Structures are given as C-alpha cells and as structure tokens.
PDB file of C-alpha atoms in Angstrom:
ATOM      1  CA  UNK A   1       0.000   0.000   0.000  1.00 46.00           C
ATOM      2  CA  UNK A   2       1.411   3.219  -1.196  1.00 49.00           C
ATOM      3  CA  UNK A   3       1.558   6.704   0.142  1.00 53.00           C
ATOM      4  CA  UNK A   4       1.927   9.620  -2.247  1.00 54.00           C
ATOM      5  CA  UNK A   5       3.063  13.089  -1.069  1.00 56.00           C
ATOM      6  CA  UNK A   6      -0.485  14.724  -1.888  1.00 58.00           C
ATOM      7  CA  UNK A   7      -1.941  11.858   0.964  1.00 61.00           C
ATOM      8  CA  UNK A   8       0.599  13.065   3.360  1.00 65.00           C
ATOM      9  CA  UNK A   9       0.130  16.484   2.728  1.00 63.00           C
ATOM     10  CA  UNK A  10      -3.556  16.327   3.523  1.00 67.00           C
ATOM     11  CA  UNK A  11      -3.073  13.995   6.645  1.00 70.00           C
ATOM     12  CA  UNK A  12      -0.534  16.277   7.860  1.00 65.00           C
ATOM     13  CA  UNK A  13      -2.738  19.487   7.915  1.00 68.00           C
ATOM     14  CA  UNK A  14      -5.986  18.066   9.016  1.00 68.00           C
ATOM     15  CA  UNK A  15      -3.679  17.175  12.073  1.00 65.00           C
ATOM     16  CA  UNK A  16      -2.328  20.577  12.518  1.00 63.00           C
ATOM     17  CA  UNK A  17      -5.684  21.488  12.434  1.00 66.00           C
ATOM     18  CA  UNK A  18      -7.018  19.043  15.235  1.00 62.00           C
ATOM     19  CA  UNK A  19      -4.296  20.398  17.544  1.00 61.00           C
ATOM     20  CA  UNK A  20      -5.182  23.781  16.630  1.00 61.00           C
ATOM     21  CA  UNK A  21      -8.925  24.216  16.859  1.00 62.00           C
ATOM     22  CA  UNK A  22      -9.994  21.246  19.401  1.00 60.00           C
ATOM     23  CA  UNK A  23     -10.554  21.581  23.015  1.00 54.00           C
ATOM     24  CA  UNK A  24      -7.727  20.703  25.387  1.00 58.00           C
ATOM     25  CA  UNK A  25     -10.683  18.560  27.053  1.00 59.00           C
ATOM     26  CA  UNK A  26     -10.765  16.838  24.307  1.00 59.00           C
ATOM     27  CA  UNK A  27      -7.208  16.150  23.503  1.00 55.00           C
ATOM     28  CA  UNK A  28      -6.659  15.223  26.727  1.00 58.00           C
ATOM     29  CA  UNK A  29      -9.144  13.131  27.352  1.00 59.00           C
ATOM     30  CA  UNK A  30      -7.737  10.733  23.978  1.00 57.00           C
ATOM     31  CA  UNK A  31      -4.588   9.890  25.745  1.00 53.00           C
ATOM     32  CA  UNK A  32      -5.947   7.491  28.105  1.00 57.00           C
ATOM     33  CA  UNK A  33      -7.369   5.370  25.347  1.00 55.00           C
ATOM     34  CA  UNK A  34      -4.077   4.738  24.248  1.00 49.00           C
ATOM     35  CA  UNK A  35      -1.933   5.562  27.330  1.00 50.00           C
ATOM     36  CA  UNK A  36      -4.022   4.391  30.835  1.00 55.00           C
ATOM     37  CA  UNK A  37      -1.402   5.999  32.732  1.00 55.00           C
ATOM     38  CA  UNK A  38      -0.645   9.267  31.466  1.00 52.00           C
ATOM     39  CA  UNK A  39      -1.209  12.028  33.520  1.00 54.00           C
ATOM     40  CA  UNK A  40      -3.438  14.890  33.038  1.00 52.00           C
ATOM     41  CA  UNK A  41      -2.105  17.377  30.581  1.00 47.00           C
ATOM     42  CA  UNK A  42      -1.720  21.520  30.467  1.00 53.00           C
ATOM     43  CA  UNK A  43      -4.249  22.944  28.558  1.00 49.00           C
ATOM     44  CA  UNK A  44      -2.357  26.194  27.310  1.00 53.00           C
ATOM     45  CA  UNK A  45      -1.412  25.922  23.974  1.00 50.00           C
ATOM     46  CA  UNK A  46       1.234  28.993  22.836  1.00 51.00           C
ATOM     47  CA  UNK A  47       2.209  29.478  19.399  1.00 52.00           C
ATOM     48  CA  UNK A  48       5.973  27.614  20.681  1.00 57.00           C
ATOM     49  CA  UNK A  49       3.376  24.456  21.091  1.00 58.00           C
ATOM     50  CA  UNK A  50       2.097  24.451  18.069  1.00 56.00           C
ATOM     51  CA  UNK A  51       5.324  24.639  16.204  1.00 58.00           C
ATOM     52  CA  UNK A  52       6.779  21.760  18.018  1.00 61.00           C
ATOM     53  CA  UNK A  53       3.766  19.558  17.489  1.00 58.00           C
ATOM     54  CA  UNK A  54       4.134  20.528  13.738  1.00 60.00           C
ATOM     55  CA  UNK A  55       7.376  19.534  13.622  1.00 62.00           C
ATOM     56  CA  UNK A  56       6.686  16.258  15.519  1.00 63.00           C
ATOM     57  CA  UNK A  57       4.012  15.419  13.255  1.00 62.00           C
ATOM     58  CA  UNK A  58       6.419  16.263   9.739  1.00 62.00           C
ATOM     59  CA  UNK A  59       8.924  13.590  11.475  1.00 62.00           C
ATOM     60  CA  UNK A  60       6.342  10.780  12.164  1.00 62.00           C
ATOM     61  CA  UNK A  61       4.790  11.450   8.515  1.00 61.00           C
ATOM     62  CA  UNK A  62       7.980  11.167   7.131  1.00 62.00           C
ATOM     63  CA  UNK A  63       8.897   7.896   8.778  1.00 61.00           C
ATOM     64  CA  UNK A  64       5.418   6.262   7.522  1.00 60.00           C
ATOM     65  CA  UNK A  65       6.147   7.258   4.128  1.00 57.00           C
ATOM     66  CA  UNK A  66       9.164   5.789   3.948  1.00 56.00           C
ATOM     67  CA  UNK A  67       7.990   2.759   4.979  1.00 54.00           C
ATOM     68  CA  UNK A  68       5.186   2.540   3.054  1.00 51.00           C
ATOM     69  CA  UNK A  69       7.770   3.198  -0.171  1.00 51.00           C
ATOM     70  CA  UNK A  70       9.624   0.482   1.175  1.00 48.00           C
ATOM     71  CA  UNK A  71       6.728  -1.723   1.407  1.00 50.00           C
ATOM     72  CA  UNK A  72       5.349  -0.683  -1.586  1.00 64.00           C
ATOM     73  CA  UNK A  73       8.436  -1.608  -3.940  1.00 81.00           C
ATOM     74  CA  UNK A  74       7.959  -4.895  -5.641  1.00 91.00           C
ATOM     75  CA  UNK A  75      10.449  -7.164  -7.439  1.00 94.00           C
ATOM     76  CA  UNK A  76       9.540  -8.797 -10.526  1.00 96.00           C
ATOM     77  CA  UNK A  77      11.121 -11.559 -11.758  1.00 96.00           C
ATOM     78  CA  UNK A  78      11.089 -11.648 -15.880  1.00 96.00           C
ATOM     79  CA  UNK A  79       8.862 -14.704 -17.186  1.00 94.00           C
ATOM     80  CA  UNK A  80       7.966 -15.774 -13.941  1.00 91.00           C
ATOM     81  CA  UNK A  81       9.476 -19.244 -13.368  1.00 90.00           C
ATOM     82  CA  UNK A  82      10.267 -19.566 -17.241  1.00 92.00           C
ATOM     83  CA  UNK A  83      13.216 -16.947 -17.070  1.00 96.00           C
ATOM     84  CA  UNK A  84      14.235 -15.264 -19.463  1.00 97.00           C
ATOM     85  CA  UNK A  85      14.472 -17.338 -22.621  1.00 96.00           C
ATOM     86  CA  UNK A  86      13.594 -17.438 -26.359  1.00 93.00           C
ATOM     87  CA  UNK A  87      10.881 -19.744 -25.173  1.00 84.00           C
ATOM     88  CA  UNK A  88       7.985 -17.081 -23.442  1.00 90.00           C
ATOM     89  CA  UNK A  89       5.860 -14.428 -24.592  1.00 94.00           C
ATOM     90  CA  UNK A  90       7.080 -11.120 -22.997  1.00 96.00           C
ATOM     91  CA  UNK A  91       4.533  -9.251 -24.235  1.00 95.00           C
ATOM     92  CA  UNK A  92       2.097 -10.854 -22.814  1.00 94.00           C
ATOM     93  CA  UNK A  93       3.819 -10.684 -19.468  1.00 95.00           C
ATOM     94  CA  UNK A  94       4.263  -7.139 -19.186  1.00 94.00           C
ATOM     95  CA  UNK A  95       0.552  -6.376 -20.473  1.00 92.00           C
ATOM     96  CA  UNK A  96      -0.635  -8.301 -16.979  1.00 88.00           C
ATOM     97  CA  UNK A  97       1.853  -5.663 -14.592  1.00 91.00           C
ATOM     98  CA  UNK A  98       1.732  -2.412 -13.556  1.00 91.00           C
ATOM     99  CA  UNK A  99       5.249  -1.046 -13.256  1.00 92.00           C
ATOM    100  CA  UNK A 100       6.461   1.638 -10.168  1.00 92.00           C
ATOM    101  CA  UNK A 101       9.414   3.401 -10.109  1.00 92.00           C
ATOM    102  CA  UNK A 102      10.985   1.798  -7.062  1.00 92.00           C
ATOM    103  CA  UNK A 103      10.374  -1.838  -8.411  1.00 94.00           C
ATOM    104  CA  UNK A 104      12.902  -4.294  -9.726  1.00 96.00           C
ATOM    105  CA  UNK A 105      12.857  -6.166 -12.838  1.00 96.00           C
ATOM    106  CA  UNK A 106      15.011  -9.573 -12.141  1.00 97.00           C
ATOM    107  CA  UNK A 107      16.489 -11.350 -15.436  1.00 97.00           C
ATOM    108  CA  UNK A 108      17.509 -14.578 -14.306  1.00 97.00           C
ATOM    109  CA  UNK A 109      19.083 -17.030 -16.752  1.00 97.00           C
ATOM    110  CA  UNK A 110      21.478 -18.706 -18.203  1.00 96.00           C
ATOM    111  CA  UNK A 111      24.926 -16.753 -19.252  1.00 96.00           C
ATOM    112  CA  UNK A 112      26.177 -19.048 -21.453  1.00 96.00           C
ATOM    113  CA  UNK A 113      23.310 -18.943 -23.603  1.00 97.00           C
ATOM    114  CA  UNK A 114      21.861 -14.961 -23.149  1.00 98.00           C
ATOM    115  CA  UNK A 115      22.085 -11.868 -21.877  1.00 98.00           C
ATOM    116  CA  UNK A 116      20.233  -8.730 -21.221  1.00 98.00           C
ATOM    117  CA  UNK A 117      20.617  -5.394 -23.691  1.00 98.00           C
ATOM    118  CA  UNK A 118      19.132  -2.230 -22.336  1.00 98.00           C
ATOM    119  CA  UNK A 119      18.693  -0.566 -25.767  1.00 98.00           C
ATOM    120  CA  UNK A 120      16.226   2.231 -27.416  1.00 97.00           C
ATOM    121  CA  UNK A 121      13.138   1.740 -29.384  1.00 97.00           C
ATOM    122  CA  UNK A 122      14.231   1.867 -32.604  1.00 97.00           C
ATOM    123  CA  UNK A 123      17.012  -0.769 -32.083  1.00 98.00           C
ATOM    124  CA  UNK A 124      14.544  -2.721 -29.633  1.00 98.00           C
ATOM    125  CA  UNK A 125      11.791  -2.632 -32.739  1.00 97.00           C
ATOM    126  CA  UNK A 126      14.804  -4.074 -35.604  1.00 97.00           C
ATOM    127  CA  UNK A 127      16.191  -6.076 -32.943  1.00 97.00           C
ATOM    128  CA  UNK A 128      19.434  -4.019 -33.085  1.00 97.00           C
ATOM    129  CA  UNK A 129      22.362  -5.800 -30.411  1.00 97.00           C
ATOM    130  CA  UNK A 130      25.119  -3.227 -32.198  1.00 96.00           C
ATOM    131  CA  UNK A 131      24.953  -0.206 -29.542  1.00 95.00           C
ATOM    132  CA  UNK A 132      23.379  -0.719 -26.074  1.00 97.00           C
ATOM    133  CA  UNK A 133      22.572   1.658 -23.435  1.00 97.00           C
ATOM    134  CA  UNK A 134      23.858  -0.828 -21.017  1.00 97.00           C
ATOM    135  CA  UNK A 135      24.538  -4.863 -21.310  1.00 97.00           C
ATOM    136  CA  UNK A 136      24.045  -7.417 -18.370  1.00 98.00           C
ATOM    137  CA  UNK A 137      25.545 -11.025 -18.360  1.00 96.00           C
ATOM    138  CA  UNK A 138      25.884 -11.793 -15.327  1.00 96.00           C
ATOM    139  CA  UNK A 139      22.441 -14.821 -15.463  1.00 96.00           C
ATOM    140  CA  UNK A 140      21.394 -12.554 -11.979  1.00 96.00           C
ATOM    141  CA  UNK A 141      20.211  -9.392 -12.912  1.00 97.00           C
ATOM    142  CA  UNK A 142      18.272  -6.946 -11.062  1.00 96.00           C
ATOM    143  CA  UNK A 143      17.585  -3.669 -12.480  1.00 96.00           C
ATOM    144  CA  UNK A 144      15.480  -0.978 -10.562  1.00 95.00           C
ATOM    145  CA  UNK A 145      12.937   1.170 -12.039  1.00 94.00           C
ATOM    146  CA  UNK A 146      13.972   4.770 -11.578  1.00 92.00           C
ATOM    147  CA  UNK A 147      11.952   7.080 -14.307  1.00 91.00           C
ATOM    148  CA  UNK A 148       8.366   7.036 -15.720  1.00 92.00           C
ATOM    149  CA  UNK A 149       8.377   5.926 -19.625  1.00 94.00           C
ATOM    150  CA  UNK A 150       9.136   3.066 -21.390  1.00 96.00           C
ATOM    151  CA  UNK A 151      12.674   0.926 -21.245  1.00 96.00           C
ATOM    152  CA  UNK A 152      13.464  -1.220 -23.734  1.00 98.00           C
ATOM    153  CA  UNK A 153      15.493  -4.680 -23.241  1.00 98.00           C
ATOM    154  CA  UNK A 154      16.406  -7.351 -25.915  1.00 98.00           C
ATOM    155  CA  UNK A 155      18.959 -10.496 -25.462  1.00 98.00           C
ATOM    156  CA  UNK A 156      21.919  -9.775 -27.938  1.00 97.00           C
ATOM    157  CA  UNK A 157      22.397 -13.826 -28.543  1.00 98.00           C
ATOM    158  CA  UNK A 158      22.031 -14.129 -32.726  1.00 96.00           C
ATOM    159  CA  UNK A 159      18.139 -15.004 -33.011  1.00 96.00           C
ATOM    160  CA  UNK A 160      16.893 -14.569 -29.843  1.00 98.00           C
ATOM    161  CA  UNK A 161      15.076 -10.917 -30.192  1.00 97.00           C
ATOM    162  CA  UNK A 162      13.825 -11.653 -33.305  1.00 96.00           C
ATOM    163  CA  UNK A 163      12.006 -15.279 -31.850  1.00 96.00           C
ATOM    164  CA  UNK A 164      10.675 -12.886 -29.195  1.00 95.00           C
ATOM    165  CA  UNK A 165      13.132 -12.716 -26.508  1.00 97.00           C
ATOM    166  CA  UNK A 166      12.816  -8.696 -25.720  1.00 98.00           C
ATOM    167  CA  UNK A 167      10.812  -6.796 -23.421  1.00 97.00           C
ATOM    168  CA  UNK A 168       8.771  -3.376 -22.947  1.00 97.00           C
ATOM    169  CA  UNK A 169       8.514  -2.197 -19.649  1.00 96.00           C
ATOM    170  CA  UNK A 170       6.449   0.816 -19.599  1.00 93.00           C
ATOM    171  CA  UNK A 171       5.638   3.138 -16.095  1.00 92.00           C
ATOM    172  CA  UNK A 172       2.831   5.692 -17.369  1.00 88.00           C
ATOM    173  CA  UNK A 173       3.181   8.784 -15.601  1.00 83.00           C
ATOM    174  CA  UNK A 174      -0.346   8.759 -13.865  1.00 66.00           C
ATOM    175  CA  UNK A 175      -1.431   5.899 -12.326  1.00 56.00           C
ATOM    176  CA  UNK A 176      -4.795   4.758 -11.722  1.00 39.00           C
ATOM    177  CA  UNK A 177      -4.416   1.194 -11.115  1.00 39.00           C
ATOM    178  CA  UNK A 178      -4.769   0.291 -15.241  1.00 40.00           C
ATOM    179  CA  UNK A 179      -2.265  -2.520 -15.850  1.00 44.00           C
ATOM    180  CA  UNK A 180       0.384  -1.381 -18.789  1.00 42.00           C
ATOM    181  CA  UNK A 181      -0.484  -1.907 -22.163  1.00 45.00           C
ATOM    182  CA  UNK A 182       1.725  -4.946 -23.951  1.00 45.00           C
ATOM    183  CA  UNK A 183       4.989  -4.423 -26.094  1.00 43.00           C
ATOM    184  CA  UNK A 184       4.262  -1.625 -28.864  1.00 42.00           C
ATOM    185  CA  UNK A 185       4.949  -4.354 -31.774  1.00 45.00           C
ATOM    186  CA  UNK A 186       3.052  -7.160 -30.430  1.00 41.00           C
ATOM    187  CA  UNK A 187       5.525  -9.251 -30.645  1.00 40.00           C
ATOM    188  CA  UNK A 188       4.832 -12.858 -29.824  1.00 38.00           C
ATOM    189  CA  UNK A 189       7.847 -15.475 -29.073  1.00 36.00           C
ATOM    190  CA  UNK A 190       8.293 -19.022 -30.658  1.00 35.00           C
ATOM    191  CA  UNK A 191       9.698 -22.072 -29.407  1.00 36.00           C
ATOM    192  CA  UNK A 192      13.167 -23.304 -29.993  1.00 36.00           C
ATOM    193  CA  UNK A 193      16.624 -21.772 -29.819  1.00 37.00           C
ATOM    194  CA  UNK A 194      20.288 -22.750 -29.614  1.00 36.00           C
ATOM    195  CA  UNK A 195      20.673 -23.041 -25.991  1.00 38.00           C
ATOM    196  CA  UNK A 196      18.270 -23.270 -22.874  1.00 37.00           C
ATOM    197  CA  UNK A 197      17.464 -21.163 -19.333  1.00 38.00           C
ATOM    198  CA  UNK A 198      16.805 -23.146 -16.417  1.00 36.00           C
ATOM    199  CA  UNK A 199      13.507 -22.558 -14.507  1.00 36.00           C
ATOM    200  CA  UNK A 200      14.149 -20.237 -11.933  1.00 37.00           C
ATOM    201  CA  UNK A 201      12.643 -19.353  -8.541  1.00 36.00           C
ATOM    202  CA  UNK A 202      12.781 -15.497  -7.766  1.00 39.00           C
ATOM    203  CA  UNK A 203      10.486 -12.871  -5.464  1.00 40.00           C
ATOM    204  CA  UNK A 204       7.006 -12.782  -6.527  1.00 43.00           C
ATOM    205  CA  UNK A 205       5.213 -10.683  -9.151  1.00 43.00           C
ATOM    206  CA  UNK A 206       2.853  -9.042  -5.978  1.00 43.00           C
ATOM    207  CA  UNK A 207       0.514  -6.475  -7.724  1.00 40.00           C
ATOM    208  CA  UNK A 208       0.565  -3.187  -6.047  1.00 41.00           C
ATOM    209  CA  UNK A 209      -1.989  -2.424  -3.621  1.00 38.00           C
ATOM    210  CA  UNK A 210      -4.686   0.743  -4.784  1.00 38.00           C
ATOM    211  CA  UNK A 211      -3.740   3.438  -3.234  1.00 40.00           C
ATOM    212  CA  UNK A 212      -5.568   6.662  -2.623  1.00 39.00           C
ATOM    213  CA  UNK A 213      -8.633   6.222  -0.385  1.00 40.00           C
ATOM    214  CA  UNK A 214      -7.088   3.011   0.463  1.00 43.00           C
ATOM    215  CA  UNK A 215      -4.073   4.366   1.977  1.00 45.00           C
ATOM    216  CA  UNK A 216      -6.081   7.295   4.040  1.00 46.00           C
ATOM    217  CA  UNK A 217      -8.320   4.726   5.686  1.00 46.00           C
ATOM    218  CA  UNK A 218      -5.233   2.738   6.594  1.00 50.00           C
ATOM    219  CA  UNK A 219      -4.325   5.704   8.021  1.00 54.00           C
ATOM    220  CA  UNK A 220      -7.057   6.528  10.206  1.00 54.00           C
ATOM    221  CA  UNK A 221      -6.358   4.768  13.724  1.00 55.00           C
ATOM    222  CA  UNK A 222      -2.660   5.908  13.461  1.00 61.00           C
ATOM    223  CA  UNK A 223      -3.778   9.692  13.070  1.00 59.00           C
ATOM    224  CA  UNK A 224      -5.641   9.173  16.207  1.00 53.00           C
ATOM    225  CA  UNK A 225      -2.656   7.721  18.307  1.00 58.00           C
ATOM    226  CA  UNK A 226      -0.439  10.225  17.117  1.00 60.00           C
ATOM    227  CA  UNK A 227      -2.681  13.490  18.253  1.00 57.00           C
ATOM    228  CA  UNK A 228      -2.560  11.441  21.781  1.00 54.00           C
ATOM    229  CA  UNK A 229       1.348  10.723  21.635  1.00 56.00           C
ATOM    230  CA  UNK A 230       1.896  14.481  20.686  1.00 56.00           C
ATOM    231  CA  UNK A 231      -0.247  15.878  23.694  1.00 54.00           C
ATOM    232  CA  UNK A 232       1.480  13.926  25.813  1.00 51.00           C
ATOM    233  CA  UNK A 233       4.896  14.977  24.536  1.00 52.00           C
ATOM    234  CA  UNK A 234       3.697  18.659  23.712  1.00 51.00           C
ATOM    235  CA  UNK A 235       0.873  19.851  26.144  1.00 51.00           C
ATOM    236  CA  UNK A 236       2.507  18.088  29.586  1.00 53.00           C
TER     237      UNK A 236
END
C-alpha cells in the first residue's frame, strides 16, 4: 500500500488542524485510550506548542512514508518461473503488470546462452544488439525502475530478439491502477533456440496495492494515536 506526497500532505494538515482548533478537554481526554497511565495534561497551547507539534508530526509522517515506499516496492522476476528465454511471450507478461518506479525487474538465466541489452526503441523494434545503453551477463540481474516511460530490453544472442526474446517495460506517468499496455509491436515469441534457461525461482510478481482512499483509511487509527502521543509529549 502506497503513500503519495499529496496523501501526506492532507493527513498532515488536518492534524495541525485538530491540535489547533480542538478543546484541550478533548485532547486530553484521547490519551488514556491509548496511554491508561498518562497524567493529566496543560491545557495552554502557545504558538511555541504548536510549532513543536508541527514539527513532531512532519517527522512521524515522514517515517510512515518511507515505509510505506519500502513496502510498496515490488520485485519482478522476468517470465515468472520460465526466465528469461527465447521460449515465453514477454509481451504478454508485461501487459498483466503495472510497473512503479521503485520496483525491480530480475532477469535470471542462463549466461552461457543470453544476456540482457538495455537498448532504445528503434534498435529494440529491428532487434538491433550493435549499440546498447547498457549490457548485463551476469544470469542474476536486477535492475530498478527509476523514471516514468518506457525501457526497452532485448537479449543480444544471434536469433533470440527476433524469436521474441525482448521486453517493454512501460511506467505511465499517472497511475490509476490500469495494468500497462503490452509491447508496442506485439511481438509474440516461438519455441526453440540454440541453448536453454533453467527454470528459476525469484520474489514474486505481488501487484501493487490501490492506493488513494485506500491508503487514508489505513491511516485513520494511526492519526488518532499520534494526536494522543503528541499531547502527551507537547501539552505536559
């Protein structure tokens, strides 16, 4: 479950707001459903107050949204348990993902028999293994999504892009839960080849929680322990 900086943003000042405009009754009398043994708490609130309950807010929002990033990032291992190979349909495999920046896109195969070409998309539509943006051989590769667009990735082995052993991965800009749409040519892959990947076992292809209203609601209980933690710290 994600958290974008627009969900933060709003969670953040409708907190600022509670501490603001609510009664110190009723701030105070939160606490003890999360703290039985807190004491009673000052109910002057200066401007000094306010500022430090801002800033203890911006440091627990900051902490959840890094760990919902964290939690958020998926890895994605290429072909599933097929690999990558000359023998799977690529296209088809993307089309059924929704690519984040802060995944990972794991190639796992065999070295002796492919590779992995990051290359552009005229050279990924001719199949074009002559000048790379950046070439991985090591049968273990794990390459993290960093920009929105589309990157384009081919095996330079003689044959293998052209018998459909290249791959689109496409992050649109604005999300909305819509799975990607396949590899622009369509390509499909057929069987056979000069050498074989074995079956490999890598992290899940987890689809990404919705986020949004989702990720507010999640949100709710914690916004209520927090205004109690911070008139503890702030108001005592």
């Amino acid at each position: 479950m994600g958290i974008s900086l627009y969900e933060i943003s709003l969670i953040y000042n409708d907190l600022l707001f509670l501490f603001l405009h609510c009664s110190p009754a009723l701030l105070s009398s939160m606490a003890p459903m999360f703290f039985p043994s807190s004491p009673r708490f000052n109910p002057a609130m200066g401007r000094g107050n306010a500022r430090a309950f801002s800033i203890l807010i911006a440091v627990v929002l900051a902490a959840a949204a890094a760990g919902s990033l964290s939690s958020a990032a998926n890895v994605y291992s290429v072909g599933d348990g097929a690999g990558w190979t000359i023998a799977a349909n690529y296209s088809s495999w993307a089309s059924g993902k929704t690519f984040r920046i802060g995944d990972t896109i794991a190639f796992i195969y065999n070295k002796s028999f492919h590779n992995v070409l990051e290359v552009s998309k005229a050279d990924y539509r001719s199949c074009n293994a002559a000048a790379p943006i950046a070439t991985h051989a090591t049968g273990n590769d794990s390459i993290s999504i960093t920009r929105y667009g589309h990157r384009f990735f081919i095996c330079g082995f003689p044959g293998h892009c052209a018998a459909g052993q290249k791959l689109d991965v496409r992050v649109p800009k604005h999300l909305s839960g819509v799975p990607p749409s396949p590899s622009s040519d369509g390509s499909q892959a057929s069987g056979g080849g000069t050498g074989s990947s074995p079956a490999a076992s890598a992290p899940g292809s987890v689809a990404h929680g919705e986020g949004g209203a989702e990720s507010i609601r999640g949100f709710g209980m914690m916004i209520v322990a927090i205004v109690a933690v911070a008139s503890v710290v702030v108001l005592h």
